[in-house]
Coordinates of C-alpha atoms in Angstrom, one line a residue:
Chain V
M1 CA -0.1 0.1 0.2
K2 CA 1.4 3.4 -0.6
N3 CA 0.7 6.5 1.5
K4 CA -1.2 8.9 0.0
A5 CA -1.6 11.3 2.5
K6 CA 0.8 14.7 2.1
F7 CA -1.2 17.0 4.9
W8 CA -4.1 15.2 6.7
G9 CA -4.0 12.7 9.1
I10 CA -1.5 11.0 11.1
H11 CA 0.1 9.6 8.5
A12 CA 0.8 12.8 6.8
A13 CA 4.2 12.6 4.8
P14 CA 4.9 16.1 3.3
S15 CA 7.5 16.0 0.5
K16 CA 10.4 18.2 0.7
W17 CA 8.9 20.8 -1.6
L18 CA 5.3 20.9 0.5
S19 CA 7.1 21.1 3.7
W20 CA 8.8 24.4 2.3
F21 CA 5.4 25.7 1.1
L22 CA 4.0 24.9 4.6
F23 CA 6.8 26.8 6.2
A24 CA 6.5 29.9 4.3
L25 CA 2.8 30.4 3.8
P26 CA 1.8 31.4 7.5
F27 CA 4.7 34.2 6.9
V28 CA 3.5 35.3 3.6
L29 CA -0.3 35.4 4.4
L30 CA 0.9 37.8 7.6
I31 CA 2.8 39.9 5.5
L32 CA 0.1 40.2 2.8
G33 CA -2.4 40.8 5.4
Y34 CA -0.2 43.8 7.0
L35 CA 0.1 45.2 3.3
L36 CA -3.1 45.2 2.3
A37 CA -4.4 46.9 5.8
S38 CA -1.9 49.3 5.5
E39 CA -2.4 50.2 2.1
Y40 CA -6.1 50.9 3.1
R41 CA -5.5 52.8 6.1
H42 CA -3.3 55.3 3.9
R43 CA -5.9 55.4 1.4
Q44 CA -8.1 57.0 4.2
N45 CA -5.4 58.8 5.6
P46 CA -2.0 59.6 3.8
S47 CA -0.2 60.7 7.2
D48 CA -1.5 57.2 9.3
K49 CA 0.8 56.1 11.7
L50 CA -0.4 52.8 13.0
L51 CA 0.4 50.6 9.9
P52 CA 3.3 52.4 8.2
S53 CA 4.3 51.4 4.8
F54 CA 7.2 48.9 4.3
S55 CA 9.3 51.9 3.0
K56 CA 8.8 54.5 5.9
M57 CA 10.0 51.4 7.9
A58 CA 12.9 50.5 5.5
T59 CA 14.0 54.9 5.8
T60 CA 13.4 55.0 9.6
M61 CA 16.0 52.4 9.8
Q62 CA 18.0 53.4 7.4
H63 CA 18.5 56.7 10.0
V64 CA 19.0 54.6 13.2
A65 CA 21.0 51.9 11.5
F66 CA 23.3 53.6 9.4
E67 CA 23.5 57.2 10.2
K68 CA 25.4 58.8 13.1
N69 CA 22.8 60.2 15.4
K70 CA 24.1 64.4 15.1
R71 CA 23.2 64.6 19.0
T72 CA 25.1 61.8 20.4
G73 CA 27.2 60.6 17.6
E74 CA 26.8 57.0 18.1
Y75 CA 25.1 54.7 15.5
Q76 CA 21.7 54.4 17.5
L77 CA 20.6 51.0 16.6
L78 CA 24.1 49.7 17.5
S79 CA 24.4 51.2 20.6
D80 CA 21.1 50.3 21.8
T81 CA 21.9 46.5 21.2
L82 CA 25.1 46.5 22.7
A83 CA 23.4 48.1 25.8
S84 CA 20.8 45.6 25.6
L85 CA 22.8 42.8 25.2
K86 CA 25.4 43.7 27.7
R87 CA 22.6 43.2 30.4
I88 CA 20.9 40.3 29.5
G89 CA 24.5 38.5 29.1
T90 CA 25.7 39.7 32.3
G91 CA 22.5 39.1 33.8
L92 CA 21.7 35.7 32.3
G93 CA 25.4 34.6 32.3
M94 CA 26.0 34.9 36.3
A95 CA 22.5 33.2 36.2
A96 CA 23.6 30.1 34.6
L97 CA 27.3 30.2 36.2
L98 CA 25.5 30.5 40.0
G99 CA 22.8 28.3 39.2
V100 CA 25.0 25.3 37.9
I101 CA 27.1 25.8 41.0
C102 CA 24.1 26.0 43.2
G103 CA 22.2 23.2 41.5
L104 CA 25.0 20.6 41.6
N105 CA 25.4 20.9 45.1
L106 CA 21.6 20.9 46.2
G107 CA 21.3 18.0 44.0
L108 CA 24.2 16.2 45.3
F109 CA 24.7 17.1 49.3
P110 CA 21.7 16.0 51.4
G111 CA 22.8 18.9 54.0
I112 CA 23.2 21.9 51.4
R113 CA 19.8 20.3 50.1
H114 CA 18.2 20.7 53.4
L115 CA 19.8 24.1 54.2
F116 CA 18.4 25.9 50.9
L117 CA 16.1 24.1 49.2
P118 CA 12.8 25.5 51.0
L119 CA 14.4 28.9 50.4
L120 CA 15.4 28.6 47.0
T121 CA 11.4 27.4 46.4
F122 CA 10.5 30.8 48.1
V123 CA 12.6 33.0 46.2
S124 CA 11.4 31.4 43.2
I125 CA 8.0 32.2 43.8
I126 CA 8.2 35.9 44.2
P127 CA 7.4 37.7 40.9
P128 CA 10.5 39.6 39.8
L129 CA 8.8 42.4 38.5
A130 CA 7.1 42.9 41.7
I131 CA 10.5 43.8 43.4
L132 CA 11.7 45.7 41.0
P133 CA 10.8 49.0 42.5
M134 CA 12.8 47.7 45.4
L135 CA 15.6 46.9 43.2
F136 CA 15.8 50.6 41.8
I137 CA 15.7 52.0 45.3
V138 CA 18.8 49.6 46.7
F139 CA 20.7 49.4 43.4
G140 CA 20.1 52.7 41.5
V141 CA 19.0 53.5 38.4
D142 CA 22.1 52.6 36.6
E143 CA 23.0 49.1 34.8
L144 CA 23.2 46.9 38.0
A145 CA 19.6 47.3 39.1
K146 CA 18.6 45.9 35.5
V147 CA 21.4 43.1 35.8
V148 CA 19.9 42.0 39.0
L149 CA 16.7 42.2 37.9
I150 CA 17.4 39.7 34.8
F151 CA 19.4 37.4 37.3
I152 CA 17.0 37.2 40.2
G153 CA 14.1 36.1 37.1
T154 CA 16.2 33.6 35.9
F155 CA 18.6 32.2 38.4
P156 CA 15.8 30.1 40.6
V157 CA 14.8 28.7 37.7
I158 CA 18.2 27.7 36.3
T159 CA 19.0 26.4 39.7
R160 CA 15.7 23.9 40.1
D161 CA 16.3 22.9 36.4
I162 CA 20.0 21.7 37.1
Y163 CA 19.0 20.9 40.7
L164 CA 16.4 18.2 39.2
T165 CA 18.7 17.1 36.2
V166 CA 21.3 16.0 38.7
K167 CA 18.9 14.4 41.2
K168 CA 17.8 12.3 37.6
I169 CA 21.6 10.7 37.3
P170 CA 21.2 7.4 39.0
R171 CA 22.8 6.3 42.2
E172 CA 24.3 3.4 40.6
Q173 CA 26.4 5.8 38.7
I174 CA 27.3 7.7 41.5
V175 CA 28.3 4.8 43.6
K176 CA 30.1 3.5 40.7
T177 CA 32.2 6.9 40.5
L178 CA 33.3 6.3 44.0
T179 CA 34.4 2.6 43.4
L180 CA 36.6 4.2 40.9
G181 CA 38.7 6.1 43.4
A182 CA 36.9 9.7 43.1
S183 CA 36.8 11.9 46.2
Q184 CA 33.6 13.9 46.6
I185 CA 34.7 17.0 45.0
S186 CA 35.9 15.2 41.8
L187 CA 33.0 13.5 41.8
V188 CA 31.0 16.6 41.2
Y189 CA 32.9 18.7 39.3
R190 CA 34.7 15.9 36.8
V191 CA 31.9 13.6 36.7
V192 CA 28.4 15.0 37.1
L193 CA 29.1 18.7 35.9
P194 CA 30.3 17.6 32.4
Q195 CA 27.2 15.3 32.1
I196 CA 24.7 18.3 32.9
F197 CA 26.6 20.6 30.8
P198 CA 24.1 20.2 27.6
R199 CA 21.3 20.6 30.0
L200 CA 22.5 23.8 31.2
I201 CA 23.0 25.4 27.4
E202 CA 19.2 24.1 26.9
T203 CA 17.7 25.8 30.3
V204 CA 20.1 28.9 29.0
R205 CA 18.2 28.8 25.8
I206 CA 14.6 28.5 27.3
N207 CA 15.4 31.2 29.8
M208 CA 16.3 33.7 27.0
G209 CA 12.7 34.5 26.8
P210 CA 12.1 35.3 30.3
A211 CA 15.6 37.3 30.1
W212 CA 14.2 39.6 27.6
L213 CA 10.7 40.2 29.2
F214 CA 12.9 41.4 32.6
L215 CA 15.5 43.2 30.6
I216 CA 12.5 45.4 28.4
A217 CA 10.5 45.8 31.7
S218 CA 13.5 47.0 33.9
E219 CA 15.0 49.4 30.5
A220 CA 11.3 51.1 29.9
I221 CA 11.3 52.5 33.3
A222 CA 14.6 53.8 33.7
A223 CA 17.2 53.9 31.1
Q224 CA 19.5 56.0 28.8
S225 CA 20.0 53.4 26.1
G226 CA 18.7 49.9 24.9
L227 CA 16.3 48.5 22.8
G228 CA 13.4 48.4 25.5
Y229 CA 14.3 52.1 26.2
R230 CA 14.1 52.9 22.3
I231 CA 10.5 51.1 21.8
F232 CA 8.9 52.8 25.0
L233 CA 10.6 56.3 24.1
V234 CA 9.0 56.4 20.8
R235 CA 5.7 54.9 21.8
R236 CA 4.9 58.7 23.1
Y237 CA 5.0 59.7 19.3
L238 CA 3.3 56.7 18.2
A239 CA 6.2 55.7 15.9
M240 CA 5.0 52.3 14.7
D241 CA 7.7 52.5 11.9
M242 CA 10.5 52.2 14.6
I243 CA 8.6 50.0 17.3
I244 CA 8.0 47.5 14.6
P245 CA 11.5 47.0 12.9
Y246 CA 12.6 47.3 16.4
V247 CA 10.7 44.1 17.5
L248 CA 11.8 42.1 14.6
W249 CA 15.3 43.0 15.4
I250 CA 14.9 41.6 18.6
V251 CA 13.1 38.4 17.1
C252 CA 16.5 38.3 14.9
I253 CA 19.0 38.4 17.8
G254 CA 16.6 35.6 19.8
I255 CA 16.9 33.2 16.9
T256 CA 20.4 33.8 16.3
V257 CA 21.3 33.0 19.9
D258 CA 19.1 30.2 20.1
W259 CA 20.4 29.0 17.0
I260 CA 24.0 29.3 18.4
L261 CA 23.4 27.4 21.4
K262 CA 21.5 24.4 19.5
S263 CA 24.2 24.1 17.4
L264 CA 26.4 23.9 20.0
L265 CA 24.3 21.4 21.6
R266 CA 24.5 19.6 18.3
Y267 CA 28.1 19.5 17.5
K268 CA 29.7 19.1 21.1
F269 CA 27.4 17.1 23.1
S270 CA 25.7 14.7 20.3
W271 CA 25.9 12.1 22.9
Y272 CA 23.3 14.4 25.0
M273 CA 20.8 14.9 21.9
K274 CA 20.8 10.9 20.9
Q275 CA 20.0 10.5 24.6
Q276 CA 17.0 12.9 24.0
G277 CA 16.0 11.1 21.0
Chain I
M1 CA 35.6 -25.3 60.0
Q2 CA 35.2 -23.6 63.0
T3 CA 33.8 -19.9 63.0
E4 CA 37.0 -18.6 64.8
S5 CA 39.6 -20.3 62.1
L6 CA 36.9 -18.7 59.6
R7 CA 36.8 -15.1 60.7
A8 CA 40.6 -15.7 60.7
N9 CA 40.9 -16.9 57.0
S10 CA 38.2 -15.9 55.0
F11 CA 38.6 -13.0 52.6
L12 CA 34.9 -11.7 53.1
F13 CA 33.0 -12.7 56.2
F14 CA 29.4 -11.7 57.4
E15 CA 28.6 -12.7 60.6
D16 CA 25.3 -12.2 62.2
V17 CA 24.2 -9.5 59.5
Y18 CA 20.7 -7.8 59.6
K19 CA 19.3 -5.7 57.4
S20 CA 15.7 -4.0 57.9
Y21 CA 14.2 -1.2 56.3
G22 CA 11.8 0.5 59.1
A23 CA 9.9 -2.4 60.9
K24 CA 10.5 -4.8 57.9
V25 CA 13.4 -7.7 58.0
V26 CA 14.9 -8.1 54.7
L27 CA 18.5 -9.7 55.9
D28 CA 17.9 -12.1 58.7
D29 CA 21.1 -13.3 61.0
I30 CA 23.4 -13.9 57.7
D31 CA 26.5 -15.8 58.3
L32 CA 28.8 -16.0 55.5
A33 CA 32.4 -16.7 55.0
V34 CA 33.9 -16.6 51.8
A35 CA 37.4 -17.5 50.0
R36 CA 39.6 -15.7 47.7
G37 CA 39.0 -16.5 44.4
E38 CA 35.6 -18.0 44.3
I39 CA 32.8 -16.9 42.1
I40 CA 30.1 -16.7 44.4
T41 CA 27.0 -16.3 42.7
V42 CA 23.6 -15.4 44.8
V43 CA 20.1 -16.4 43.5
G44 CA 16.9 -16.2 45.4
P45 CA 13.2 -15.4 44.7
S46 CA 12.4 -11.9 44.0
G47 CA 12.4 -9.7 46.5
C48 CA 14.4 -11.5 48.9
G49 CA 17.4 -8.9 49.4
K50 CA 19.9 -10.1 46.9
S51 CA 20.8 -7.2 45.8
T52 CA 20.7 -5.7 49.5
L53 CA 23.4 -8.1 50.2
L54 CA 25.5 -7.3 47.3
R55 CA 25.1 -3.3 48.5
L56 CA 26.2 -4.4 52.1
V57 CA 29.5 -5.5 50.4
L58 CA 29.6 -2.6 48.3
G59 CA 29.0 -0.2 51.3
Q60 CA 26.1 1.3 48.9
E61 CA 24.0 0.5 52.2
L62 CA 25.4 -0.6 56.1
P63 CA 23.7 -3.2 58.0
S64 CA 21.3 -2.4 60.6
R65 CA 23.1 -5.0 62.8
G66 CA 26.4 -7.1 62.8
Q67 CA 29.6 -6.3 60.4
V68 CA 30.6 -7.2 57.0
T69 CA 34.5 -7.2 56.9
L70 CA 36.8 -7.7 53.7
E71 CA 40.3 -9.1 54.4
G72 CA 39.7 -8.8 57.8
K73 CA 38.7 -4.8 57.8
S74 CA 35.0 -3.6 58.1
V75 CA 33.6 -2.3 54.9
G76 CA 33.3 0.7 54.7
L77 CA 31.4 3.4 52.0
P78 CA 32.2 2.4 48.3
D79 CA 36.0 2.8 47.5
V80 CA 38.5 1.2 45.0
T81 CA 38.7 -1.9 46.8
R82 CA 35.4 -3.3 45.4
G83 CA 34.7 -2.8 41.9
I84 CA 31.1 -3.1 40.7
V85 CA 29.0 -3.6 37.6
Y86 CA 25.3 -3.0 37.5
Q87 CA 22.8 -4.1 34.8
K88 CA 22.9 -0.7 33.6
Y89 CA 24.0 2.8 34.2
S90 CA 27.7 1.8 34.5
L91 CA 29.1 3.6 32.1
Y92 CA 29.6 7.5 31.6
P93 CA 27.1 8.7 28.8
H94 CA 29.4 11.7 27.8
L95 CA 32.4 9.8 27.5
T96 CA 33.7 7.6 24.4
V97 CA 34.7 3.9 25.7
L98 CA 38.4 4.8 25.9
D99 CA 37.4 7.7 28.3
N100 CA 35.2 5.4 30.4
V101 CA 37.9 2.9 30.8
L102 CA 40.3 5.5 32.0
M103 CA 38.1 7.4 34.5
G104 CA 39.0 4.7 37.0
P105 CA 42.7 5.6 36.8
R106 CA 42.4 9.3 36.0
L107 CA 40.0 10.2 39.2
S108 CA 42.6 8.1 41.5
M109 CA 45.6 10.4 40.4
P110 CA 46.4 13.8 40.6
L111 CA 46.7 16.3 37.9
L112 CA 50.5 16.1 37.5
K113 CA 50.9 12.6 37.6
R114 CA 48.3 12.0 35.5
W115 CA 49.9 14.3 33.3
R116 CA 53.2 12.7 33.0
V117 CA 51.8 9.0 32.9
R118 CA 49.2 9.5 30.4
G119 CA 51.1 7.6 27.8
E120 CA 51.0 4.6 30.0
L121 CA 47.7 4.9 31.4
R122 CA 46.6 4.8 27.3
E123 CA 48.7 1.8 27.0
E124 CA 46.7 0.1 29.6
A125 CA 43.4 1.1 28.9
F126 CA 44.2 -0.5 25.5
T127 CA 45.3 -3.5 27.2
Y128 CA 41.7 -3.9 28.9
L129 CA 39.9 -3.1 25.7
R130 CA 41.4 -5.5 23.8
K131 CA 41.1 -8.5 26.7
V132 CA 37.2 -7.2 26.1
G133 CA 37.7 -7.3 22.4
L134 CA 36.5 -3.8 21.8
A135 CA 40.0 -2.0 21.0
E136 CA 38.6 -0.9 17.7
H137 CA 35.5 0.8 19.3
Y138 CA 37.6 2.9 21.6
R139 CA 36.4 6.0 19.9
K140 CA 32.5 5.2 20.3
Y141 CA 30.0 6.8 23.0
P142 CA 28.3 4.4 25.0
H143 CA 25.0 4.8 23.4
E144 CA 26.5 3.6 20.2
L145 CA 27.2 0.3 21.5
S146 CA 25.2 -2.9 22.0
G147 CA 24.1 -4.1 25.1
G148 CA 26.7 -6.8 25.5
M149 CA 29.7 -4.2 24.4
R150 CA 28.3 -2.0 26.9
Q151 CA 28.5 -4.5 29.8
R152 CA 32.0 -5.4 28.5
V153 CA 33.2 -2.3 28.7
A154 CA 31.6 -1.5 32.2
I155 CA 33.8 -4.9 33.5
A156 CA 37.2 -3.4 31.8
Q157 CA 36.3 0.2 33.6
S158 CA 36.0 -1.8 36.8
L159 CA 38.9 -4.4 36.2
I160 CA 41.3 -1.7 35.3
M161 CA 41.3 -0.6 39.1
K162 CA 41.9 -3.9 40.1
P163 CA 39.7 -4.3 42.9
K164 CA 39.8 -6.9 45.5
I165 CA 36.1 -8.2 44.8
L166 CA 34.1 -7.7 41.9
L167 CA 30.5 -7.1 42.6
M168 CA 28.2 -7.8 39.7
D169 CA 24.3 -7.0 40.1
E170 CA 22.3 -9.0 37.0
P171 CA 25.0 -7.9 34.8
F172 CA 23.5 -9.9 31.7
G173 CA 20.3 -9.3 33.2
A174 CA 19.1 -7.0 30.1
L175 CA 20.7 -9.4 27.5
D176 CA 19.3 -11.6 24.7
P177 CA 19.9 -15.3 25.7
G178 CA 23.0 -15.6 22.5
T179 CA 24.8 -12.2 23.9
R180 CA 24.2 -13.6 27.6
E181 CA 25.9 -17.0 26.9
N182 CA 28.6 -15.2 25.0
M183 CA 29.1 -12.8 28.3
Q184 CA 29.0 -15.7 30.6
L185 CA 31.8 -17.6 28.6
F186 CA 33.5 -14.3 28.5
L187 CA 33.2 -13.7 32.2
L188 CA 34.7 -17.2 33.0
E189 CA 38.0 -16.7 30.7
L190 CA 38.5 -13.1 32.5
W191 CA 38.4 -15.1 35.8
E192 CA 40.6 -17.6 34.6
E193 CA 43.1 -15.2 33.7
F194 CA 42.8 -12.6 36.7
K195 CA 41.5 -15.0 39.6
M196 CA 39.6 -12.4 40.9
T197 CA 37.1 -13.0 43.4
I198 CA 33.5 -12.2 41.9
F199 CA 29.9 -11.9 44.0
F200 CA 27.4 -12.4 41.1
V201 CA 23.6 -12.1 42.1
T202 CA 21.1 -13.2 39.4
H203 CA 17.7 -14.2 39.1
D204 CA 18.8 -17.1 36.3
L205 CA 19.4 -20.0 38.1
E206 CA 20.9 -21.5 34.9
E207 CA 23.3 -18.7 35.1
A208 CA 24.3 -19.0 38.4
V209 CA 25.0 -22.8 38.3
F210 CA 27.1 -22.1 35.1
L211 CA 29.1 -19.7 36.3
G212 CA 29.8 -20.4 40.1
T213 CA 32.1 -22.0 41.9
R214 CA 29.7 -21.6 45.0
I215 CA 26.3 -20.9 44.7
L216 CA 23.9 -19.3 47.6
I217 CA 20.3 -19.1 47.7
L218 CA 18.7 -16.6 49.6
S219 CA 15.1 -17.2 50.5
Q220 CA 12.5 -16.1 53.1
Y221 CA 10.7 -19.6 52.4
Y222 CA 11.6 -21.4 55.6
T223 CA 10.8 -21.9 59.0
D224 CA 12.3 -21.7 62.5
D225 CA 11.2 -21.8 65.9
R226 CA 9.9 -17.9 66.2
G227 CA 6.5 -19.2 65.4
D228 CA 4.2 -18.4 62.2
G229 CA 2.2 -15.3 61.5
S230 CA 3.4 -12.1 61.0
H231 CA 4.8 -11.4 64.5
A232 CA 7.7 -13.7 63.4
N233 CA 8.8 -11.1 61.0
R234 CA 11.6 -13.5 59.5
G235 CA 13.9 -12.0 56.6
A236 CA 15.6 -13.6 54.1
K237 CA 18.7 -16.2 55.2
I238 CA 20.9 -18.3 52.9
V239 CA 19.0 -21.6 53.0
F240 CA 21.5 -23.4 50.4
D241 CA 25.3 -23.1 50.1
T242 CA 27.2 -25.7 47.9
A243 CA 30.4 -26.1 46.0
L244 CA 30.1 -26.1 42.2
P245 CA 32.6 -28.2 39.9
K246 CA 34.2 -26.0 37.6
E247 CA 36.4 -28.0 35.1
A248 CA 34.1 -27.7 32.0
Q249 CA 34.3 -24.4 30.0
S250 CA 31.9 -25.0 27.6
T251 CA 28.0 -24.3 27.4
S252 CA 27.4 -28.0 26.6
V253 CA 27.4 -28.6 30.4
K254 CA 24.0 -27.0 30.4
S255 CA 22.3 -30.0 28.8
V256 CA 23.8 -32.6 31.3
A257 CA 21.5 -34.2 33.5
A258 CA 23.2 -33.4 36.8
F259 CA 23.3 -30.0 35.7
G260 CA 19.5 -29.7 35.1
A261 CA 19.0 -32.0 38.5
L262 CA 20.9 -29.4 40.7
I263 CA 18.6 -26.5 39.2
Q264 CA 15.7 -28.6 39.6
Q265 CA 16.9 -28.9 43.6
I266 CA 17.6 -25.0 43.8
R267 CA 13.9 -24.3 42.7
R268 CA 12.4 -26.7 45.1
E269 CA 15.0 -25.6 48.1
G270 CA 14.7 -22.1 47.4
F271 CA 11.8 -21.0 45.3
D272 CA 8.8 -22.9 46.6
P273 CA 6.6 -20.8 49.1
D274 CA 5.4 -24.1 49.9
Y275 CA 8.3 -26.0 50.6
L276 CA 9.6 -24.8 54.5
Q277 CA 12.7 -26.0 55.9
H278 CA 13.9 -25.5 59.1
A279 CA 16.4 -23.0 59.6
R280 CA 18.4 -26.1 61.1
D281 CA 18.2 -28.2 58.7
F282 CA 19.1 -26.1 55.7
N283 CA 21.6 -27.6 52.9
L284 CA 24.6 -26.0 54.1
N285 CA 27.4 -28.2 53.0
H286 CA 30.0 -25.7 51.5
P287 CA 33.3 -26.3 53.4
Y288 CA 33.0 -22.6 54.4
S289 CA 29.6 -22.4 55.4
F290 CA 28.6 -21.5 58.9
Q291 CA 25.4 -20.5 60.5
T292 CA 24.7 -19.3 64.4
L293 CA 21.2 -19.8 65.2
R294 CA 19.9 -17.8 68.0
R295 CA 18.1 -19.5 71.0
E296 CA 14.4 -18.3 69.7
E297 CA 15.0 -19.4 66.2
N298 CA 16.4 -23.2 67.1
G299 CA 14.0 -23.7 70.0
I300 CA 16.3 -25.9 72.1

């Protein structure tokens, strides 16, 4: 019997061309819909700001991306991007680093687990945005408060994720390692750490979303630069011609980072990908 | 032999060992003396505590009462004196076959020395890999190996540390019958060469009789003078202990009549819930076996 189903049903096997077509279709429809709506509104009101035309967005972005800002002497898109990436990189990086160390120790040492796990659970339930004002009061409106917000928002999740991964390592393997002459320290850092490293990359990938949320929220409230700052600044002038490309730019950055991390997993940790199936 | 001389002369020694979890007694007054170089196989009905017995030797669990000694010293937490091969999870998924075998030597050496002798270590690891027939697979990861190959690597990984005793907890339990038989022969070959002491837990009677130089049955199906009913709260005891002949190195021995008869006997004495021997009548005819019954167990 030949499998005829191309699209419908659980036995469907789309051909290569069809799968490319299916991939592109929703995007094409979205863009077409936008173009039509924009065209319609501009006919009604040539100075419409809500759905700017593609050419309008392109000109605006041309100005901010490739021309030096007259007042600051900087390329605005570049300086915004760098400021945001620095914050998110520092915050998420610190969270990943401390998260993996804490997760390892929580997972392997019952004493540490009893001492800190309840506290960690408590902290992880606090909505980070609820303590944002507190962070601004304590750490000032400079970089530190923003980095700390990203850290506080992602650290408990990363730690818990690593902790659960460590707990899943079979008891047998740990005993085995001790029979091979490992000290407790080398068990933690030479046997368990390399095994959970791919999971760390994965949990950082997952936490990129929340990290962006916290970044933009803190930039929206107080900043002098950054992607979130810019979006909230130009909102006052209804400058959709800048907001929409900025959002797309953030999406591009997100996809790129995600792709880099995924490639790292695929090429450096093939054993892990095989295990996950 | 007398208990005194056994205590002094045996390699592995259990005396009055109990293990209970809460109120439930699992191992009930285990007495066991083992000579160096034996392959002890342990069988018993499921849930009788075979693996618990092994974990007591390993140090993964500690006895509730009594003592386990290895070469006269009380066994502590797991360390290099005892090697272990489990049914699974023995290998590190993130390391190649070679690195898996090298893990032990690397872990037990300081960094500088490890760097200095790295060539010799590699050579030694390859020696063991050749012995287990996997030298050409040294760059593969565990997930790329078959079940039998994985267990061979696990055995090499343990043997390279030259443990005093090799503990095996149903190591071939997940293999298909053909591979399993090959692994049994392979283990006997290794044993002929290294003459290491092996403590082998299995649920397969045929495997136990074929591999062992001595077989133990651990069973909760027996009776004694503590009476019946739940208040007796009996755990498993060694109910059968005998030496096995070890001359033929071929699996054809499995079809010999005496082999089958022994398996039948073991099945009846250890695995039949209705066949209850009194504790003082256990079939403990191995020269090293001994039994210290307490008064309430042995009425008189």
